[in-house]
Coordinates of C-alpha atoms in Angstrom, one line a residue:
Chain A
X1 CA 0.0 0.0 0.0
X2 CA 1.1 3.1 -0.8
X3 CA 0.0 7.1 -0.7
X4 CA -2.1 8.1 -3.7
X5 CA -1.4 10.4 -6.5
X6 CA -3.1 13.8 -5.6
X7 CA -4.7 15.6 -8.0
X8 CA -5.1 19.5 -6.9
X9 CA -6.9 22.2 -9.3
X10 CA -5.8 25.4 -8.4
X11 CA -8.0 28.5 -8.6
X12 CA -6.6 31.9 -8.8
X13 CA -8.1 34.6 -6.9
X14 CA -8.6 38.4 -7.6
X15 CA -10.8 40.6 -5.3
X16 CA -12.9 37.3 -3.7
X17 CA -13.4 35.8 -7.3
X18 CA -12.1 33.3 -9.7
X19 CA -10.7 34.8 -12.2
X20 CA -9.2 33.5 -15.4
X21 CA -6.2 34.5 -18.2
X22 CA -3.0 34.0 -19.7
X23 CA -0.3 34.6 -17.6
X24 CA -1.7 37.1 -15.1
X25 CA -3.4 39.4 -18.3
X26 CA -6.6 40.0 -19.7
X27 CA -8.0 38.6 -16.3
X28 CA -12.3 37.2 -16.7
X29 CA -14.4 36.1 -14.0
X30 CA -14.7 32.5 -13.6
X31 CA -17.0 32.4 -10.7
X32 CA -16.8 32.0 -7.0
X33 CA -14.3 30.6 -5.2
X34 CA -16.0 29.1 -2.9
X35 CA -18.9 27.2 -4.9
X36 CA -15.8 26.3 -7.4
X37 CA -14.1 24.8 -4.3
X38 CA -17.2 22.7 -3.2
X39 CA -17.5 21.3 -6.7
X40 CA -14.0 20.2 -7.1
X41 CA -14.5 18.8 -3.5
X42 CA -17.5 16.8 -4.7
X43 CA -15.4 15.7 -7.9
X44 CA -12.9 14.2 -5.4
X45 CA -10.2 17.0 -5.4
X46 CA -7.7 15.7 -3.1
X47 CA -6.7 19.0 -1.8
X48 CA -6.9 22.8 -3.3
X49 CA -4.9 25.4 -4.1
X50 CA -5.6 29.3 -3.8
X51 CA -3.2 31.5 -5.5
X52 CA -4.2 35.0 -4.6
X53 CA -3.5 37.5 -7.8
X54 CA -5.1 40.4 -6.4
X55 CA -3.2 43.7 -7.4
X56 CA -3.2 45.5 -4.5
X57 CA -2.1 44.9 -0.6
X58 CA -5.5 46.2 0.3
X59 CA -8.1 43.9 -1.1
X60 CA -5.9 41.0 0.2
X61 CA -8.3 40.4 3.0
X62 CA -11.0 39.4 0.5
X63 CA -9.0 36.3 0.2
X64 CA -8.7 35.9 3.7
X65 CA -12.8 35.6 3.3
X66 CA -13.1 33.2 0.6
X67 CA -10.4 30.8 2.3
X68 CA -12.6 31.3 5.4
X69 CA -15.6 30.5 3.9
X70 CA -13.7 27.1 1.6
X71 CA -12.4 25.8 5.1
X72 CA -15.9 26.0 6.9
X73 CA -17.4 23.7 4.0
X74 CA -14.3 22.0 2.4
X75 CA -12.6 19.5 4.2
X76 CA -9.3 18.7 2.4
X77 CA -6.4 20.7 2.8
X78 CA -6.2 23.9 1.3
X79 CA -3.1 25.7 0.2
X80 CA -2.7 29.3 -0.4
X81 CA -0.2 31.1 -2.4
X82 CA 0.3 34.9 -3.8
X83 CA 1.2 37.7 -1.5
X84 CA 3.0 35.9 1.6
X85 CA 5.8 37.9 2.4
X86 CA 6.0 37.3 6.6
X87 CA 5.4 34.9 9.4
X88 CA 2.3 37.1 10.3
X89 CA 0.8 36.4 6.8
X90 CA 1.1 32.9 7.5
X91 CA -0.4 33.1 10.7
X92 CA -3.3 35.2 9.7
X93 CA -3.9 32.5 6.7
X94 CA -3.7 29.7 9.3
X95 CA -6.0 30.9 12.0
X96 CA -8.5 31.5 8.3
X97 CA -8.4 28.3 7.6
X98 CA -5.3 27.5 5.1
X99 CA -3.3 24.3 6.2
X100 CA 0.1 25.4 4.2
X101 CA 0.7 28.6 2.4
X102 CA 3.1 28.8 -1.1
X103 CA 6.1 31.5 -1.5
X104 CA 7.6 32.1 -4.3
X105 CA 8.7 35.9 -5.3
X106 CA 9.0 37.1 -1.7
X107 CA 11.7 34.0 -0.5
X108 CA 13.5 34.6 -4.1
X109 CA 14.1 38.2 -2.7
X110 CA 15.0 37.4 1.0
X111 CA 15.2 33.2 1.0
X112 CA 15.6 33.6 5.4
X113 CA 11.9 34.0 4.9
X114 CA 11.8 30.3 4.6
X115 CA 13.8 29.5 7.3
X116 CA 11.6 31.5 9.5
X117 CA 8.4 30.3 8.1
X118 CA 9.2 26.8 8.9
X119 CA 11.0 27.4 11.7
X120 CA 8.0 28.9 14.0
X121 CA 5.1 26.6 11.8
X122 CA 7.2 23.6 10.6
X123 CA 8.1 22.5 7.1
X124 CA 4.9 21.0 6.4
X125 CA 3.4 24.3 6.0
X126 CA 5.7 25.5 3.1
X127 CA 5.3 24.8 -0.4
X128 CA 8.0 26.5 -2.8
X129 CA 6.7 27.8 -5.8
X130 CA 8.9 27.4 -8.5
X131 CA 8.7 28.9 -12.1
X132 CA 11.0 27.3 -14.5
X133 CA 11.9 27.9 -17.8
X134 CA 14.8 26.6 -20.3
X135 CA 17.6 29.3 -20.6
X136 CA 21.2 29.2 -21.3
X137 CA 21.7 31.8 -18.7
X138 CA 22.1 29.0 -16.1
X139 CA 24.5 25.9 -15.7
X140 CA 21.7 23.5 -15.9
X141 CA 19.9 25.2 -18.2
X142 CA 16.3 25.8 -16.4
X143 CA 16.0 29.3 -14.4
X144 CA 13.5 30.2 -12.0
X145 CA 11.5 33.0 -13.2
X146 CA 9.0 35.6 -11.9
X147 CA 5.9 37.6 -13.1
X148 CA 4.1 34.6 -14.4
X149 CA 7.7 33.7 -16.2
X150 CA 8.0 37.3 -18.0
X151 CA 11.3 37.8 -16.3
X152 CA 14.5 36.0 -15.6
X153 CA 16.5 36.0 -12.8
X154 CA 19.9 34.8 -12.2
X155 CA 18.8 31.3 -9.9
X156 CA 19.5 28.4 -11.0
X157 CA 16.2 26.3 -10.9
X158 CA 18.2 23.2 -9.2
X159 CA 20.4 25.2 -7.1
X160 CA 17.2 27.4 -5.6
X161 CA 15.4 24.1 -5.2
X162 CA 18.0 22.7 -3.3
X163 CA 18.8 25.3 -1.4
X164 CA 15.0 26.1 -0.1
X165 CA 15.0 22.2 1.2
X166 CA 17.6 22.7 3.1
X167 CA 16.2 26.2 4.1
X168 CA 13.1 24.2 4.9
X169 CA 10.4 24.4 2.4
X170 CA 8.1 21.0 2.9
X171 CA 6.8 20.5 -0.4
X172 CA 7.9 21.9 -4.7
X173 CA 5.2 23.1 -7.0
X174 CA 7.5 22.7 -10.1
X175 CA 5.4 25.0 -13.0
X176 CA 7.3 24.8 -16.5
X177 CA 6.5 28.2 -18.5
X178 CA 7.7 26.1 -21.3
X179 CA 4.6 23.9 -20.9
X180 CA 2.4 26.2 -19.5
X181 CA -0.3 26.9 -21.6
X182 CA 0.3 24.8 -23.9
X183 CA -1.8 22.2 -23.4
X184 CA 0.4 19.8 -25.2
X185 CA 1.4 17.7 -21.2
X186 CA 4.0 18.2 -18.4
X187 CA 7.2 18.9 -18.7
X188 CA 8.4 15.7 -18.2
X189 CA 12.1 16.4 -18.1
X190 CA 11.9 18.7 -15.6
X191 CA 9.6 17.0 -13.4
X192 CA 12.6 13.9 -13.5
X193 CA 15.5 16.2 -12.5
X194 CA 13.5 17.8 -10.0
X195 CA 12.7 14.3 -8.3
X196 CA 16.0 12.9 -8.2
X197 CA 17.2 15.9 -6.7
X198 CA 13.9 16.6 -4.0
X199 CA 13.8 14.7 -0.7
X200 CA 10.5 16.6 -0.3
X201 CA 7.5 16.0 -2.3
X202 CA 7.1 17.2 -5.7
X203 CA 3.8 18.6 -7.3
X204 CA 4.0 18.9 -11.4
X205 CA 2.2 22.1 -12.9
X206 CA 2.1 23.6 -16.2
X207 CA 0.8 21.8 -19.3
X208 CA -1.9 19.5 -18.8
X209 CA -4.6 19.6 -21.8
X210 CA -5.8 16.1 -21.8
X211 CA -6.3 12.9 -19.3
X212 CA -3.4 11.0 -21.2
X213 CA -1.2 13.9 -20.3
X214 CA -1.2 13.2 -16.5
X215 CA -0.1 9.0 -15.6
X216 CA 3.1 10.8 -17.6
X217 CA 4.1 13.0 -15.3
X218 CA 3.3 10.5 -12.5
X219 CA 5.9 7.9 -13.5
X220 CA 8.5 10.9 -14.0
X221 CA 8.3 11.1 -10.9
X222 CA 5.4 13.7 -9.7
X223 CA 3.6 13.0 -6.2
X224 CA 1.2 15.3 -7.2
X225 CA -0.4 17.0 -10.2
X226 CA -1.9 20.4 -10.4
X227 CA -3.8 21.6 -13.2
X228 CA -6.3 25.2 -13.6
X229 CA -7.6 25.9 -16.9
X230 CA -8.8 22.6 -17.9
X231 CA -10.8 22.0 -14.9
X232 CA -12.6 25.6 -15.1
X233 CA -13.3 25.4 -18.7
X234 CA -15.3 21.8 -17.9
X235 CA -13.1 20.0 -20.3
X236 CA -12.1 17.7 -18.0
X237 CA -13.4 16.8 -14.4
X238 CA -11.0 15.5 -11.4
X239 CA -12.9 12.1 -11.6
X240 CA -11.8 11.6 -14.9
X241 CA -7.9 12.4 -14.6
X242 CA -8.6 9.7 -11.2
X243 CA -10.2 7.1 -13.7
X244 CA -7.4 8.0 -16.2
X245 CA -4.5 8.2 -13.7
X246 CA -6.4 4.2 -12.3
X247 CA -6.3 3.3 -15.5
X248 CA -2.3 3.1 -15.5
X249 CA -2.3 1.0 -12.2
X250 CA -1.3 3.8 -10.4
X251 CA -2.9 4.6 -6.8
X252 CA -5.3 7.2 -6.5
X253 CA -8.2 8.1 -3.4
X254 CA -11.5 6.6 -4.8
Chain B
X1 CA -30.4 13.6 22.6
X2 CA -28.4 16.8 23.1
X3 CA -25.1 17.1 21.1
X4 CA -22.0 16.0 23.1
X5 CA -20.3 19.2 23.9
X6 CA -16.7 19.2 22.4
X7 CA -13.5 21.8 23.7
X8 CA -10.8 22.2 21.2
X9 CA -7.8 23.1 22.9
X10 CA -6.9 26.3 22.2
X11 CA -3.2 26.9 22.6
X12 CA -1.3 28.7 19.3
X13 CA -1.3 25.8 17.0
X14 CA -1.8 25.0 13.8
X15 CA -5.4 25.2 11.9
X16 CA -7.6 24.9 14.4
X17 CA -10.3 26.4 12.3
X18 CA -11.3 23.0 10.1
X19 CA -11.3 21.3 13.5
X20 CA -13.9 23.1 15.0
X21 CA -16.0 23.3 11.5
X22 CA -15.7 19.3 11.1
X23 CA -16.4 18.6 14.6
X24 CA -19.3 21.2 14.3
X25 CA -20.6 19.2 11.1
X26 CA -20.5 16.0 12.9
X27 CA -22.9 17.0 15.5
X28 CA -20.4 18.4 18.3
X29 CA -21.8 21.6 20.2
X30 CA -18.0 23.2 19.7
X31 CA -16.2 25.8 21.7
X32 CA -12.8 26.6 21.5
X33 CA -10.9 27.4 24.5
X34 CA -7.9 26.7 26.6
X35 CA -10.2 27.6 29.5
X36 CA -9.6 24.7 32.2
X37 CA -12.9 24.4 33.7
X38 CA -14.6 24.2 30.3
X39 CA -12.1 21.9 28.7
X40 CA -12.3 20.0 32.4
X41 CA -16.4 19.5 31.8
X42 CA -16.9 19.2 28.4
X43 CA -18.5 15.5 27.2
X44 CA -14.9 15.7 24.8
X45 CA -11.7 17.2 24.3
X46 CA -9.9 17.6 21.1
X47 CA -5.7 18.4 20.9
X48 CA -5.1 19.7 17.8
X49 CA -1.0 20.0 16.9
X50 CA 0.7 21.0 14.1
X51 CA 4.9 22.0 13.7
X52 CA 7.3 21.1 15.8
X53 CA 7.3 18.4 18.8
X54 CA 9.1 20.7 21.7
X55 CA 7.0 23.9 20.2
X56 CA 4.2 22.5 20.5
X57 CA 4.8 20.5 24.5
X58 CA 5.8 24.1 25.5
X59 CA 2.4 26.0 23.9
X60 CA 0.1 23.0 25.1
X61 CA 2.4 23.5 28.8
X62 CA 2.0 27.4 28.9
X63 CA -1.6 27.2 28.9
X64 CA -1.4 23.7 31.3
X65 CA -2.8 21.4 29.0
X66 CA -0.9 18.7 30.4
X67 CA -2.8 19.0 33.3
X68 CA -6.1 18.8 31.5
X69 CA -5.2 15.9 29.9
X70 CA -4.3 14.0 33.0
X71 CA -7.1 14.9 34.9
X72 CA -9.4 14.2 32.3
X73 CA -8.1 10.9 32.1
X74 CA -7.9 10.2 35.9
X75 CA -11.7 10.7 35.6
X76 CA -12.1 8.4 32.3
X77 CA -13.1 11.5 30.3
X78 CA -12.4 11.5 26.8
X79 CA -9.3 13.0 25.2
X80 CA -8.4 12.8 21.4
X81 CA -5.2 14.1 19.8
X82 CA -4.6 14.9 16.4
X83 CA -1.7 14.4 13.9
X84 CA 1.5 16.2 16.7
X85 CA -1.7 16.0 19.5
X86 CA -1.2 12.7 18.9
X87 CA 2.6 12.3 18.8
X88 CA 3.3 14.5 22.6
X89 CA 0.9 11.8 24.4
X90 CA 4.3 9.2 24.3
X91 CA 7.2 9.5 26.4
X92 CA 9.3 11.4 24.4
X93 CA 9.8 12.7 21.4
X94 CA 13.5 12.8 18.6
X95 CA 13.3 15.5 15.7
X96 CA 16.8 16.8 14.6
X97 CA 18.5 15.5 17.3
X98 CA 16.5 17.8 19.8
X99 CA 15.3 14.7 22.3
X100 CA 11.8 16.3 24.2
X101 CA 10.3 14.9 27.2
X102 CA 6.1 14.3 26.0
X103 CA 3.3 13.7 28.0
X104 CA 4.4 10.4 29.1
X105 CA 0.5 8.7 28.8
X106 CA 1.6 5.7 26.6
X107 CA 5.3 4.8 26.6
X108 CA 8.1 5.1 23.9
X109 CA 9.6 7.2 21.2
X110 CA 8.6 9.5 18.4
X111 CA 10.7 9.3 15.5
X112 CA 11.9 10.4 12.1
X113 CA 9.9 7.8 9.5
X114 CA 12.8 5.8 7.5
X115 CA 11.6 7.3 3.9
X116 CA 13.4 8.7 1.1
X117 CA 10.6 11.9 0.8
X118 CA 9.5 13.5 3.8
X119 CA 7.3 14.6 5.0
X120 CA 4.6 12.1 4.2
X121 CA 1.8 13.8 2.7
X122 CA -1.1 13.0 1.6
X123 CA -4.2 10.1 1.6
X124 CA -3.1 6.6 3.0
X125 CA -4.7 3.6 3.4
X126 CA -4.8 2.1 6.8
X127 CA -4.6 -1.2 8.4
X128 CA -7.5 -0.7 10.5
X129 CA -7.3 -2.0 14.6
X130 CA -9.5 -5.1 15.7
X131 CA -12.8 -3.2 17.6
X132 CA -11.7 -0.2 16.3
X133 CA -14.5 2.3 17.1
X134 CA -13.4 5.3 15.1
X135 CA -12.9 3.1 11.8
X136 CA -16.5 2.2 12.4
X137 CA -17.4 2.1 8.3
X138 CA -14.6 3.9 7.1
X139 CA -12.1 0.7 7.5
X140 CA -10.6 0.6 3.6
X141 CA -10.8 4.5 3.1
X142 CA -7.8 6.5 2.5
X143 CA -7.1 9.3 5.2
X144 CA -4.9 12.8 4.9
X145 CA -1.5 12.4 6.3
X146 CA 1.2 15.3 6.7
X147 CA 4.0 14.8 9.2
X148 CA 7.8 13.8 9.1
X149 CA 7.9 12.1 12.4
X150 CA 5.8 8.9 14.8
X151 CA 5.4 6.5 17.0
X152 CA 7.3 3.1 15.0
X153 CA 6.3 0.7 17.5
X154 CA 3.8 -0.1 20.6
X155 CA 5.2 -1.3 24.1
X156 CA 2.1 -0.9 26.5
X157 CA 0.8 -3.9 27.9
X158 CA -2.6 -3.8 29.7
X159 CA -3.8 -6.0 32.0
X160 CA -6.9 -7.1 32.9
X161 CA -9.8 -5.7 33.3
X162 CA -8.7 -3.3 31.1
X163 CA -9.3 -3.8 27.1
X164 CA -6.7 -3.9 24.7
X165 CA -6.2 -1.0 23.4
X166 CA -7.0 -1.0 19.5
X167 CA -3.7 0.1 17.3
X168 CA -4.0 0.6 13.7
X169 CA -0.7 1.2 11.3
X170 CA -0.4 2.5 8.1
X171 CA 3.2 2.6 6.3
X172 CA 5.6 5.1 4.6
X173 CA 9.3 3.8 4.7
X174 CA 7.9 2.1 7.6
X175 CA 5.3 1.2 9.4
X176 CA 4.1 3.1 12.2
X177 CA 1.2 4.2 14.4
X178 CA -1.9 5.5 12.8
X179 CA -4.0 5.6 15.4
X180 CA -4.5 4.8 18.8
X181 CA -7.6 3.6 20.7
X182 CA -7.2 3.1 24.7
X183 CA -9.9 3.6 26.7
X184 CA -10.8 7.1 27.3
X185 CA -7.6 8.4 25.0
X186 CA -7.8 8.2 21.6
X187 CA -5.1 9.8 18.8
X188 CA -4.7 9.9 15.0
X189 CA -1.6 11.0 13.2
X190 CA -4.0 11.9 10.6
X191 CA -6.1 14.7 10.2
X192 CA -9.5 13.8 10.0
X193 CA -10.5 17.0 9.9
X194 CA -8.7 17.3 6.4
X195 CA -10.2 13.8 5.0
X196 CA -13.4 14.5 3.6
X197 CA -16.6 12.7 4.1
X198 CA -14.6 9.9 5.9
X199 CA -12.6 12.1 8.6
X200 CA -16.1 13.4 9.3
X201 CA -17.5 10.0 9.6
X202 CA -14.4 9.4 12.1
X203 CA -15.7 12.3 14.3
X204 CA -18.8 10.9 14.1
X205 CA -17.9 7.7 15.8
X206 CA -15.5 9.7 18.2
X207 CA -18.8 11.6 19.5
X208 CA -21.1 8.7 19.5
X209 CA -18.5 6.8 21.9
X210 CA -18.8 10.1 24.1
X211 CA -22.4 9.6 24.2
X212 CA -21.5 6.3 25.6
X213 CA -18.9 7.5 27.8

């Protein structure tokens, strides 16, 4: 016996709603969070990510509302990302309702946020989120990017990985630009080099278009998959990915 | 029949919130509190723990929870821990070479699980206990697991009159202790509070036994 594959859509937030677009632009409303969150519950999501993409500081505590309002009828663990820049963000998600909280731009800029993060809430809280992208800039070849991927920095995808585990991030959500919205699968490659090197758990993002594209990514090596746009446009449900991800004689939760 | 009345501890940890909400949704009259006479009367009391073994002894010892405990279970009143709630009812807990003296209520060690990716996380199945009451109809469902460290072994013998406690494992590098059933003190190193319609279902049974209590 053995854990299951979880499958997690994520849902990105703007001022309490769902909102959808390319790469953080031409942002549409996709609906409510929370009624979102209750059908992929009902589907069998196996837990749920919130990335929070509102634009300013201020409306933040809308999200604070909606994560409320998931946790009071939603019980699977709920992760929230966007914005989380301090222990006191962490704590205020928390005592809201969020189980573990993703950084990503703020620990790139000052990486001791990790260490304190999981310091004062323990590792299991903290899920890295990475942005990768294939660039000759760096000695492997994938850098970690910000702004939805629009801009390069000057980490190494590997050596940032490495160095937030030992920092004490809990969990990678590995997101290949290259893939992302494509639609044509994962980034395969990068979901391999990112499990040999992770002794933490590794969630693949960035890619997915069809149910064939998913049992893929799970024998590269993915403990979890996480997927957006095809589960808010309908065209595919989390029962099906399950039934497809089954199919391939790997465990999932029924 | 009145719904069994239910104190969360309230002492800094975690995500208490989902606690309260699943207990509330499977028919628990909910407060949450580090109060000591209301976690002293209520029918139940629930220790939530998330983070780190010694952070989380001193929290549940600054607001005397370890008293609580004990005196709850000098009386036979029912006490539940959850996922590091769980872990601080043994003797003593090892996590990065920091050794921390627990509660001492069942003996032995918690430990660092022998896998190659930690923490464990996410839905297990279980090899459910024999009379296991909480398992009541969820036996061969999968439950929400997130934690690094836990009990690998059992050493407690009981003597008659007292039942056997009921131990169910579940495995990740090793195996180790899922939950624990003895008597008035029950544990989970899950979170049934995070595992759907079956973690509810585990409450369920938890406050029907407290009815019984």
């Amino acid at each position: 016996m053995a854990l299951s594959v979880r499958v997690i859509p994520c849902l990105d937030v703007a001022d309490g709603r769902v909102v959808k677009g390319v790469n953080f632009q031409n942002l549409r409303d996709a609906g409510d969070p929370v009624e979102l969150a209750k059908r992929y519950f009902e589907q069998g999501a196996d837990e749920l990510t919130f990335l929070d993409v509102t634009a300013t500081v201020d409306n933040r505590s809308t999200t604070y509302d909606v994560v409320r309002a998931t946790a009071e009828q939603v019980f699977i663990p709920l992760t929230v990302g966007g914005g989380i820049r301090s222990v006191e963000d962490v704590s205020r998600l928390q005592a809201n309702g969020a189980d573990k909280v993703g950084v990503n731009s703020a620990a790139i800029a000052r990486p001791a946020l990790i260490a304190e993060i999981a310091d004062r809430f323990g590792s299991q809280v903290l899920v890295l989120s990475l942005d990768v992208k294939r660039s000759g800039r760096t000695e492997s070849g994938f850098v970690v990017t910000t702004h939805g991927g629009r801009t390069e920095t000057d980490l190494d995808a590997l050596d940032w990985a490495r160095q937030a585990i030992e920092l004490g991030v809990g969990e990678l959500l590995v997101n290949s630009i290259d893939a992302d919205g494509t639609k044509a699968g994962f980034d395969l490659e990068l979901i391999r080099i990112m499990r040999e090197l992770s002794t933490v758990p590794v969630i693949a993002s960035g890619g997915a278009g069809a149910v064939e594209h998913f049992p893929p990514a799970i024998a590269a090596g993915a403990d979890a998959v996480l997927a957006a746009s095809v589960f808010h446009n309908g065209e595919l449900t989390i029962g099906q990915v399950k039934a497809a991800i089954a199919a391939e004689g790997m465990p999932v939760r029924a | 029949m009145s719904a069994p009345s239910v104190v969360v501890l309230d002492y800094g940890t975690g995500n208490v919130h989902s606690a309260v909400k699943a207990l509330e949704l499977a028919g628990a009259d909910v407060t949450l509190t580090a109060d000591r006479k209301l976690a002293q009367e209520a029918d139940g009391l629930l220790v939530p723990g998330v983070g780190a073994f010694s952070a989380v002894m001193s929290a549940l010892r600054a607001v005397r929870g370890d008293e609580i405990i004990d005196r709850r279970l000098g009386g036979g009143r029912p006490v539940m821990g959850i996922c590091v709630g769980m872990q601080v009812l043994f003797e003593h807990g090892v996590e990065r070479g920091v050794d921390t003296e627990g509660l001492g209520e069942w003996p032995g060690a918690v430990t660092e699980l022998p896998a190659e990716v930690l923490p464990h996380m996410g839905w297990n199945t279980i090899e459910t206990g024999e009379n296991s009451v909480l398992f009541n109809g969820v036996e061969d469902e999968r439950f929400y697991f997130v934690h690094s460290y836990a009990a690998q072994s059992w050493t407690l013998d009981v003597m008659p009159p007292f039942p056997e406690p009921s131990l169910s494992w579940a495995e990740h590098g090793g195996r180790f202790l899922a939950a624990v059933e003895n008597g008035p003190l029950s544990a989970t190193q899950f979170h049934p509070e995070k595992s759907g319609d079956a973690g509810i279902r585990l409450l369920k049974n938890w406050l029907d036994s407290l009815r019984s209590a």
